[in-house]
XYZ file of C-alpha atoms in Angstrom:
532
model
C 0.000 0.000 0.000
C 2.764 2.016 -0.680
C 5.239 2.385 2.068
C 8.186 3.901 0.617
C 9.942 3.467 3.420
C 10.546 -0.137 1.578
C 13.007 -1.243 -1.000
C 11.928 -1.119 -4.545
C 10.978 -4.473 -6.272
C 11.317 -5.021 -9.756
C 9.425 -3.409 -12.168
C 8.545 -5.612 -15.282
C 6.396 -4.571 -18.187
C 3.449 -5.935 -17.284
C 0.828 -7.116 -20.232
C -2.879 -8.134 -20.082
C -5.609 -8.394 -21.743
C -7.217 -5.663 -24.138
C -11.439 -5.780 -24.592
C -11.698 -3.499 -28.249
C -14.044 -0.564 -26.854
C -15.710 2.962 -27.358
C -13.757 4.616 -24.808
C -10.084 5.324 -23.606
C -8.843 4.954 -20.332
C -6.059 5.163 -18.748
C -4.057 2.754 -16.201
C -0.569 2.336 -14.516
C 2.265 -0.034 -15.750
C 5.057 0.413 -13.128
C 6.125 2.420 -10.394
C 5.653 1.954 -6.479
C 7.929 3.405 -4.493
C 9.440 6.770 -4.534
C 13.472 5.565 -4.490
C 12.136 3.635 -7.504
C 13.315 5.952 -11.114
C 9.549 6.493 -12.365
C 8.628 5.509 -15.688
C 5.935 6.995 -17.900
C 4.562 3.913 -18.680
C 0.816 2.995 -18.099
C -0.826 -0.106 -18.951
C -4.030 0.164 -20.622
C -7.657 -0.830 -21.582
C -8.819 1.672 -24.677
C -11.790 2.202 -26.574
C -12.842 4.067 -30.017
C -15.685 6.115 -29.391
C -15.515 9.815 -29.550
C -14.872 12.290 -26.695
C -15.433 15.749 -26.575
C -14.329 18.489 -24.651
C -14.317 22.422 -24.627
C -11.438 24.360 -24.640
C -10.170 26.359 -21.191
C -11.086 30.064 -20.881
C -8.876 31.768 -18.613
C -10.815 33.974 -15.455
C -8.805 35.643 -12.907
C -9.034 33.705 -9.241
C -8.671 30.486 -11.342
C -5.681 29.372 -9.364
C -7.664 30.045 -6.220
C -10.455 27.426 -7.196
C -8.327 25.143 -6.999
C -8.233 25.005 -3.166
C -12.268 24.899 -3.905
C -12.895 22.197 -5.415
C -11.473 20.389 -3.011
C -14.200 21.861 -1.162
C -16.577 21.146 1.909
C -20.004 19.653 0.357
C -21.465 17.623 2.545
C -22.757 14.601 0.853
C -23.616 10.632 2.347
C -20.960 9.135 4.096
C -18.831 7.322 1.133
C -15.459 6.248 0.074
C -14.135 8.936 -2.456
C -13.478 7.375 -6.133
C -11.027 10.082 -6.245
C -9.061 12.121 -4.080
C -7.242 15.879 -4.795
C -4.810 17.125 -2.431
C -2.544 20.638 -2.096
C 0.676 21.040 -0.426
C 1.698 23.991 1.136
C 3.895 24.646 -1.898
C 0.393 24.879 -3.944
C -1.165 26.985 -1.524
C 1.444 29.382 -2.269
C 1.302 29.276 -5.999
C -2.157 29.852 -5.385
C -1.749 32.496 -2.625
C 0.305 34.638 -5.166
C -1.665 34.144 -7.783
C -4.531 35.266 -5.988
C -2.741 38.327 -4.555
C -1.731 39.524 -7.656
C -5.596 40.210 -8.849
C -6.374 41.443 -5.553
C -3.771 43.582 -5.755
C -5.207 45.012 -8.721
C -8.742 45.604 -7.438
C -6.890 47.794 -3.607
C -5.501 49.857 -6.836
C -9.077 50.726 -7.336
C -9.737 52.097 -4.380
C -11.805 55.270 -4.492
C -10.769 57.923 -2.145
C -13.184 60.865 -1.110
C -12.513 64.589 -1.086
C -11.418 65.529 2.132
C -11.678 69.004 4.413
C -11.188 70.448 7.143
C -10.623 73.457 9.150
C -7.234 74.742 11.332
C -6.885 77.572 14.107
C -3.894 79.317 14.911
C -3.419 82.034 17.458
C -2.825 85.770 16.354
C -3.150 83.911 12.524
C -7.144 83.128 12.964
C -9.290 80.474 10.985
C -8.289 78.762 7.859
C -9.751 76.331 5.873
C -7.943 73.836 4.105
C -9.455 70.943 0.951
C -8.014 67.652 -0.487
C -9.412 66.326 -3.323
C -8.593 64.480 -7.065
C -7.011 61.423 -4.824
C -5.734 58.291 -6.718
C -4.377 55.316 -5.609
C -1.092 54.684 -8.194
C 0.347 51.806 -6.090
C -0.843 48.961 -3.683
C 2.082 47.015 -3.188
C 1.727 43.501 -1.443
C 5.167 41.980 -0.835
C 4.808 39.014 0.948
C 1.197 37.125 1.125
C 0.810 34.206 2.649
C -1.582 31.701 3.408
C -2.758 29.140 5.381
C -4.591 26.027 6.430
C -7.660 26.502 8.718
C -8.493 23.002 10.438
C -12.128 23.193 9.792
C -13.310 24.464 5.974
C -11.349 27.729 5.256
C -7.874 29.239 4.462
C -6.330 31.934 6.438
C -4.628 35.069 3.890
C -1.874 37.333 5.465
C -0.862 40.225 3.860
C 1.980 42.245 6.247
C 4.120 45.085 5.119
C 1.918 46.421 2.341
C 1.963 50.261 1.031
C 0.001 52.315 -0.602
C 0.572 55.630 -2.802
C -1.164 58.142 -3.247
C -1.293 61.566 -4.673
C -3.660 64.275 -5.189
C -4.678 68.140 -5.121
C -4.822 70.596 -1.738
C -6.039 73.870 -1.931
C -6.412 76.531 1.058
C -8.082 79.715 2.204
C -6.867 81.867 4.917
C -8.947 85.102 5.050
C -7.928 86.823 1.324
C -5.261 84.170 1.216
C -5.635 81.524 -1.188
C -3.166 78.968 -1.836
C -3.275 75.504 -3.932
C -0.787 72.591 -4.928
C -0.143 68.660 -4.560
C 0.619 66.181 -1.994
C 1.866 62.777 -1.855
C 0.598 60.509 0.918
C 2.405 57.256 1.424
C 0.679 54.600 3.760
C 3.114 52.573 4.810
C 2.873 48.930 6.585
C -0.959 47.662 6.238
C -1.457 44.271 7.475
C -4.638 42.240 6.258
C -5.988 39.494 7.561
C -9.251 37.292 6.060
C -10.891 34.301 6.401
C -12.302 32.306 3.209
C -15.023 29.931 4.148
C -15.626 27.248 1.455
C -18.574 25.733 1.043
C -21.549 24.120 -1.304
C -24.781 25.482 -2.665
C -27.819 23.031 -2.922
C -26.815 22.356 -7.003
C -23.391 21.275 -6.012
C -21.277 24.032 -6.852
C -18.482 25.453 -4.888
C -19.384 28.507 -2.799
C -16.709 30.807 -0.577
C -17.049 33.962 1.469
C -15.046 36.442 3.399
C -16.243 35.585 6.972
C -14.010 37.978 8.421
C -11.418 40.289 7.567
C -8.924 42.980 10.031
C -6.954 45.615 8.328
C -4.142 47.569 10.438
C -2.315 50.627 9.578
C 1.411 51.200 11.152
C 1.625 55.321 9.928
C 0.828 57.991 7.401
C 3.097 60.211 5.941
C 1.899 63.563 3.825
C 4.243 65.265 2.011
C 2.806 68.991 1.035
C 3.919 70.913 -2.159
C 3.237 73.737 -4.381
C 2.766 76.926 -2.036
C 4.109 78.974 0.371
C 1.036 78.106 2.385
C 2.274 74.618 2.508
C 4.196 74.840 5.504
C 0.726 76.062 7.342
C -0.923 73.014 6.079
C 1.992 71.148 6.803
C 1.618 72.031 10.864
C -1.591 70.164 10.933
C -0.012 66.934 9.616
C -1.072 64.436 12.587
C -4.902 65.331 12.128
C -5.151 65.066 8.415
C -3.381 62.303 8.482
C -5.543 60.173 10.681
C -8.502 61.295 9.209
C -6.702 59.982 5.629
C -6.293 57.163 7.396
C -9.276 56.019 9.093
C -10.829 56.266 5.208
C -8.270 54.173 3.763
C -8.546 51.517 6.684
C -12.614 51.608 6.447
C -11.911 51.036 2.396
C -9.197 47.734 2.293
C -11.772 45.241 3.594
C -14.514 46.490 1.815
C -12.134 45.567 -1.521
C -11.230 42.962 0.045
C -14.688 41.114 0.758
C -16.190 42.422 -2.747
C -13.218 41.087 -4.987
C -14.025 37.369 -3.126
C -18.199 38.019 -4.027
C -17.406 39.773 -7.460
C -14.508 37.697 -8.968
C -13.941 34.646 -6.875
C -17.242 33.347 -6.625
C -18.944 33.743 -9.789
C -15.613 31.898 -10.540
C -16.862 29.272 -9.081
C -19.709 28.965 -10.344
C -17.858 27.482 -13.922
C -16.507 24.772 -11.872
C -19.120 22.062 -13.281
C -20.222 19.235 -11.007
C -20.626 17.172 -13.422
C -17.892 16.984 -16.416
C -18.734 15.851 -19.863
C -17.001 13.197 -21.591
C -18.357 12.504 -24.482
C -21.764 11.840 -26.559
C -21.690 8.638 -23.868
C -20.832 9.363 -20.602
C -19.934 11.747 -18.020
C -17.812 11.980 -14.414
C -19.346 13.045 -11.191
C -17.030 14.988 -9.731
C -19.337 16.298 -6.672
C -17.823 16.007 -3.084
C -18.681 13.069 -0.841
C -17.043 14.707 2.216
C -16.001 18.252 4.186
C -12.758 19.409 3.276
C -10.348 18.145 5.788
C -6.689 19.470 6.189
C -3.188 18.880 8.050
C -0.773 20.579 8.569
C 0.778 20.471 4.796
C -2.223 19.420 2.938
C -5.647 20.620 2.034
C -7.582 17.179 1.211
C -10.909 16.969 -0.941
C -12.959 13.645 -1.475
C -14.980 13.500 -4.834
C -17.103 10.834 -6.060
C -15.193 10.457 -9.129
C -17.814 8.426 -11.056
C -18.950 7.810 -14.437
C -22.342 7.561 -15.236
C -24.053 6.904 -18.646
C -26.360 9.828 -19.828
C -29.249 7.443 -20.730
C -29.132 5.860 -17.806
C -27.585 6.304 -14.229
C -28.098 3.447 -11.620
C -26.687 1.950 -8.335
C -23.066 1.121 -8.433
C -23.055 -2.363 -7.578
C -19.325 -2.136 -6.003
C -17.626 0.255 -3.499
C -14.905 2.356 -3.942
C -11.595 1.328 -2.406
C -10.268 2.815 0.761
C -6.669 4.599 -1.063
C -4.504 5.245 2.016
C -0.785 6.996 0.891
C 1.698 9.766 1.720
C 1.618 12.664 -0.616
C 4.839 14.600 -1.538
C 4.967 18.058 -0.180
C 7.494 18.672 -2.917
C 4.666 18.800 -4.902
C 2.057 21.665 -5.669
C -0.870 18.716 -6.467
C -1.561 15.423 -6.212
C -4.539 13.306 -7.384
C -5.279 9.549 -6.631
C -7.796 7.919 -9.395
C -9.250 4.850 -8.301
C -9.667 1.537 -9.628
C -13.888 2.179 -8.696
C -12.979 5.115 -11.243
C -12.206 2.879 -14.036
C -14.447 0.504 -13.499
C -17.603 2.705 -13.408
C -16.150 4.003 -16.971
C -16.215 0.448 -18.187
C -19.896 -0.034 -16.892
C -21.146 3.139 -18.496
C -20.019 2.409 -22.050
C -21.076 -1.407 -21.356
C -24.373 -0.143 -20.118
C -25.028 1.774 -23.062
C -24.169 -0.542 -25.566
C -21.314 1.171 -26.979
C -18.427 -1.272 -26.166
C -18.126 -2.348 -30.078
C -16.718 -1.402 -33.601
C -18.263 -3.116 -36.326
C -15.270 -4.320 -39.146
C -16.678 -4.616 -43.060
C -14.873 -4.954 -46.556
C -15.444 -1.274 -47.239
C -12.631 -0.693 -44.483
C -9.805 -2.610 -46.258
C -8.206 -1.168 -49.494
C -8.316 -3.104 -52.492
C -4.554 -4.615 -52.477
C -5.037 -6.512 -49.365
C -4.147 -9.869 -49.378
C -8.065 -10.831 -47.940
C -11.328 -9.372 -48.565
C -14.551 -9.539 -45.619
C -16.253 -11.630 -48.137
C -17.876 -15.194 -48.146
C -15.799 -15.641 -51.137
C -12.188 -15.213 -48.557
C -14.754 -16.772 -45.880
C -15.499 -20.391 -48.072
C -11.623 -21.072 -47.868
C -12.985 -22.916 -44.516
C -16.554 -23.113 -44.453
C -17.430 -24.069 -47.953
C -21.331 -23.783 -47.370
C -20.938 -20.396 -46.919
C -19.606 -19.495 -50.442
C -22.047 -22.105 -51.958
C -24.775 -20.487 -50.167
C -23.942 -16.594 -50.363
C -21.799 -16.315 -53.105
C -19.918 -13.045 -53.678
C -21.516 -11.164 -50.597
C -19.799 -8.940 -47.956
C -19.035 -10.134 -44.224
C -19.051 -8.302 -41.201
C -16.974 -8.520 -37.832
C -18.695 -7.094 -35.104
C -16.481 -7.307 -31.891
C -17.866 -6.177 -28.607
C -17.455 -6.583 -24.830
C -20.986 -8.092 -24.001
C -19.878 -8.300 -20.108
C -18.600 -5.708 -18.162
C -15.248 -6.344 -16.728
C -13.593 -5.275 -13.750
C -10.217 -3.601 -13.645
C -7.397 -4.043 -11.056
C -4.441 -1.646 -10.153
C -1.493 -3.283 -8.739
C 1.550 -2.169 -7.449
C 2.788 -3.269 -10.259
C 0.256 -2.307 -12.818
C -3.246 -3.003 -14.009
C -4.684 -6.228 -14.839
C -8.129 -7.393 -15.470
C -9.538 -10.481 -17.965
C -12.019 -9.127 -20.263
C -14.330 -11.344 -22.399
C -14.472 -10.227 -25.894
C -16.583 -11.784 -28.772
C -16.459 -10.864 -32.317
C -19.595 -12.228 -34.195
C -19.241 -13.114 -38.057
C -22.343 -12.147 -40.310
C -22.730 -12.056 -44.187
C -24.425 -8.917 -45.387
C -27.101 -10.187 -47.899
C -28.188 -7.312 -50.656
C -30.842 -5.448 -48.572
C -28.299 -5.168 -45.705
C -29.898 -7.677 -43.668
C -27.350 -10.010 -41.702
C -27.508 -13.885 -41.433
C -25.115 -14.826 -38.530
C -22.038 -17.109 -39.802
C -19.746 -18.094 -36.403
C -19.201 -16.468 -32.950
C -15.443 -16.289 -31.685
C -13.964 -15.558 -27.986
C -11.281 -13.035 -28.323
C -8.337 -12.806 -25.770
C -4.716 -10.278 -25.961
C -2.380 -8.394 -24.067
C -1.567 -4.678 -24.604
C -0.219 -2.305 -22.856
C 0.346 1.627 -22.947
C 2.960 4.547 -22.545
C 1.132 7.606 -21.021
C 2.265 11.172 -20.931
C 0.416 14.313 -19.482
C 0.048 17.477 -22.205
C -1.373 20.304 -19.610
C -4.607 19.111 -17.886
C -5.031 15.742 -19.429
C -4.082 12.541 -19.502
C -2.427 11.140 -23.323
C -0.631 7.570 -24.157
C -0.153 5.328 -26.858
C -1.033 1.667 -26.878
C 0.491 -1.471 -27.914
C -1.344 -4.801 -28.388
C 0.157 -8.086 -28.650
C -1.408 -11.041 -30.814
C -4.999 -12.140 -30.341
C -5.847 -15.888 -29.414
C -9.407 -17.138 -31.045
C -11.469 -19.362 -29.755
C -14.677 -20.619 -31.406
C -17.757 -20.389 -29.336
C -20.505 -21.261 -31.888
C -21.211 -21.470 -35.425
C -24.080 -21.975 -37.885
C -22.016 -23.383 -40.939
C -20.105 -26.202 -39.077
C -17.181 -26.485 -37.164
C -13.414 -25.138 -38.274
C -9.683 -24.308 -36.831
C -9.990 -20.823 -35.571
C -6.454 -20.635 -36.238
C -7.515 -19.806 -39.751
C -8.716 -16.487 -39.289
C -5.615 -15.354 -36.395
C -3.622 -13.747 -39.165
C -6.861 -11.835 -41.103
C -8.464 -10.993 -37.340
C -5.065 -9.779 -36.472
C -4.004 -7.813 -39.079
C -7.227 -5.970 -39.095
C -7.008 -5.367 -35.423
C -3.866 -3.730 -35.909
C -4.249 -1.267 -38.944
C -7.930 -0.680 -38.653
C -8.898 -0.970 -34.587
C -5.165 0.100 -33.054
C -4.759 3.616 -35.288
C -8.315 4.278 -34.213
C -7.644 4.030 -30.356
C -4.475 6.146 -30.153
C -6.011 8.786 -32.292
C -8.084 8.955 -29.329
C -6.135 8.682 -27.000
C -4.053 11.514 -28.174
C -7.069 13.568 -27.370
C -6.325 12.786 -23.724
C -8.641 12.369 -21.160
C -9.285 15.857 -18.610
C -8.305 15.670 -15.167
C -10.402 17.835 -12.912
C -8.380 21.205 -13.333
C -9.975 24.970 -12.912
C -10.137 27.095 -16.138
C -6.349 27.798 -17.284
C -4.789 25.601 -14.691
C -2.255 23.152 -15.874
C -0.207 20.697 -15.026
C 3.908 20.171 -15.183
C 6.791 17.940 -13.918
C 4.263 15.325 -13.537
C 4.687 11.805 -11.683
C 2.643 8.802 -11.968
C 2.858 6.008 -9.432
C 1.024 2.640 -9.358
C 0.017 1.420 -5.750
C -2.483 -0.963 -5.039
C -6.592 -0.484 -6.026
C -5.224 3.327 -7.353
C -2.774 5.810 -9.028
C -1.021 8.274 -7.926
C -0.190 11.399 -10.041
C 1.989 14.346 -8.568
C 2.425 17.784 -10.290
C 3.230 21.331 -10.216
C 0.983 23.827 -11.582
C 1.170 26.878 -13.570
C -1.354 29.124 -15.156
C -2.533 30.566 -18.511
């Protein structure tokens, strides 16, 4: 259960069965323990039908909802199908990333016209105006956040500053006098609290539940008259008065840049996350957040489902117990109950199957799908059809169920491929029925926020399970079912495979320096992040 506290064992190529399918997914090959060199090799079971997905649109905060959707719905009681997980080291990517737009919205704040009034004996009343103030620099140096042990995160923001200039005018009896100022605010501390949370549809919520600001001292500096150095004598009250307004402003910012830009952020973080025409992934939370004191931990179902249909699961998720590597920004374990509800979706909806005819092969091949190639071995047929087409339909008429090792994946699927001549109005009489077994296995690489590999199959064993035309050696058609397998069926899965399969990322988050690691009943895959 991988304690890498262990010695490595060997790490063979491991090989296994391959059911020809409508879908790709992806599985482990080797790698346990962390002295072990990893190896981007995953083994395999792939599929042909389509999947489609939209492309990323980048929205400030995105880096931030990332800590939410590992989030705090509170679903039934459940083992998670899949598990996400940020170190410290992501929650200060995120923290600066985050930071940096809010940042940008303190530059915005607005600051009122000010007045007042001074008194001076044996110089009388004065009055005195500033107005035209603009903020041209909010500068946070260090943020920094933190875990809370409940369903939040903790920002700190110490040793800001703020800039700002402006306009001053004054009137002293006949006297009038006018000029600028520069006002520099100099170490404002922040503190907030970000509450995560779940609205009744599922999607991520957050608030500022609290938030302190704290200003260490104001300085004015006066300029442009030789009343100046009058205004200059009242210093201390103006600039407390700047102060307080400036104080009273920063959490205001603060808690409307988390309700403006953060949340309706959110809000595009689906639930549920299309796959294809087929199926889709529940992605909802099954558990609060819960957090150490490195990690922020969320459990999510991590199902598929088919769109016609969605039922009880008929197995349980496994319980994935492993120690995640802080040196690390992410890391994500995918279940074997994750593959394995992807393989009863597409079974459930009938799509497990490619159907092979004689339009597929090119007219130099050394066969034809015909009953002519077909009467080599069962005579009847070319006596009885002459000349007519032939179709292969192979399909995976049981679901199977999928295994991770330590050492890889491994599962026995059943595949049959039945044999059919196509008579002239496209009907189908059914010729033989054959039990298909192979090995295969696949290199995966990550490209950004998906999953991509390329599979290898070994030769296919045939074994006759019923026919209507009589009895004959299977080992007659190895070689055609073979060859077609591998210039028709193979091309077709690692064209979609290529596509990749999405990992649960927010909008313009990616993935880097990626490591995949096979333990038992899961995969683990640890990354750094980095943003569009």
């Amino acid at each position: 259960m991988g304690n890498r506290s262990c010695p490595p064992p060997p790490a063979p190529t491991v090989a296994f069965p391959l059911p020809l399918s409508t879908t790709a997914l992806l599985f482990p090959r080797r790698r346990l323990y962390r002295s072990q060199v990893p190896i981007r090799g995953l083994e395999v079971w792939a599929a042909l039908e389509d999947m489609t997905w939209g492309p990323d649109n980048v929205r400030k905060w995105s880096t931030l909802a990332l800590l939410a959707i590992m989030g705090t719905a509170l679903t039934a009681a459940t083992d998670p199908g899949f598990v996400a997980m940020i170190s410290q080291k992501g929650l200060d990517f995120a923290c600066q990333q985050g930071a940096a737009e809010l940042q940008k919205e303190l530059q915005t704040i607005n600051v009122p016209d000010f007045s007042g009034v001074f008194k001076m004996k044996h110089l009388g009343r004065g009055s005195y105006e500033f107005y035209s103030m603009d903020v041209n620099r909010f500068y946070i140096p260090n943020p920094e956040i933190r875990m809370l042990p409940s369903n939040g995160l903790q920002l700190f923001i110490k040793g800001a500053s703020i800039q700002i200039n402006g306009k001053w005018k004054s009137k002293k009896n006949v006297l009038k006098a006018s000029g600028n100022f520069d006002l520099s605010i100099l170490g404002v501390s922040i503190f907030a609290e970000l509450t995560l949370g779940s609205d009744p549809s599922g999607h991520i919520t957050t608030n500022c539940s609290h938030c302190y600001s704290h200003i260490d001292s104001v300085r004015i500096k006066i300029s442009g008259s030789m009343l100046g150095w009058l205004i200059q004598l009242f210093h201390k009250k103006i600039e407390t008065s700047l102060k307080n307004i400036i104080y009273q402003k920063i959490c205001k910012i603060v808690r409307n840049s988390v309700s403006s830009k953060l949340q309706p952020y959110m809000k595009t973080l689906p639930v549920i996350t299309r796959v294809d025409d087929v199926a889709s992934i529940d992605y909802s939370l099954v558990a609060p957040l819960t957090t150490t004191d490195q990690f922020l931990e969320g459990k999510l179902r991590g199902e598929f489902f088919w769109h016609g249909h969605r039922g009880s699961i008929s197995f349980d998720p496994p319980v994935m117990r492993f120690l995640p590597n802080n040196d690390y920004m992410v890391c994500m374990a995918i279940s074997d109950y994750f593959f394995n509800t992807a393989v009863l979706a597409y079974q459930e909806s009938g799509t497990l199957k490619i159907t092979l005819g004689d339009q597929l092969l090119s007219k130099d091949d050394r066969f034809q799908l015909n009953t002519d190639f077909f009467g080599k071995f069962l005579p009847k047929v070319a006596k009885k059809f002459p000349s007519m087409g032939v179709q292969l339909l192979i399909s995976a008429p049981l679901s199977t169920h999928l295994s991770i090792q330590p050492s890889g994946l491994s599962f026995k699927p059943k595949l049959e491929t039945q044999a059919s001549v196509v008579l002239p109005n496209a009907s189908l009489v059914p010729l033989f029925l054959l039990v298909l077994k192979t090995n295969a296995s696949l290199k995966v690489d990550a490209e950004e926020n998906r999953l991509v590999g390329e599979m290898k199959l070994g030769r296919l064993l045939l074994e006759l399970k019923e026919s209507n035309f009589g009895h004959f050696k299977v080992e007659l058609l190895e070689d055609v079912i073979n060859y077609l397998i591998l210039t028709i069926v193979l091309p077709k899965i690692n064209e979609r495979l290529r596509q990749g399969f999405p990992l649960p990322l927010p909008e313009g988050i990616h993935l880097i320096n990626f490591m995949i690691y096979s333990y038992q009943s899961f995969l683990l895959l640890e990354a750094d992040l980095y943003r569009t």
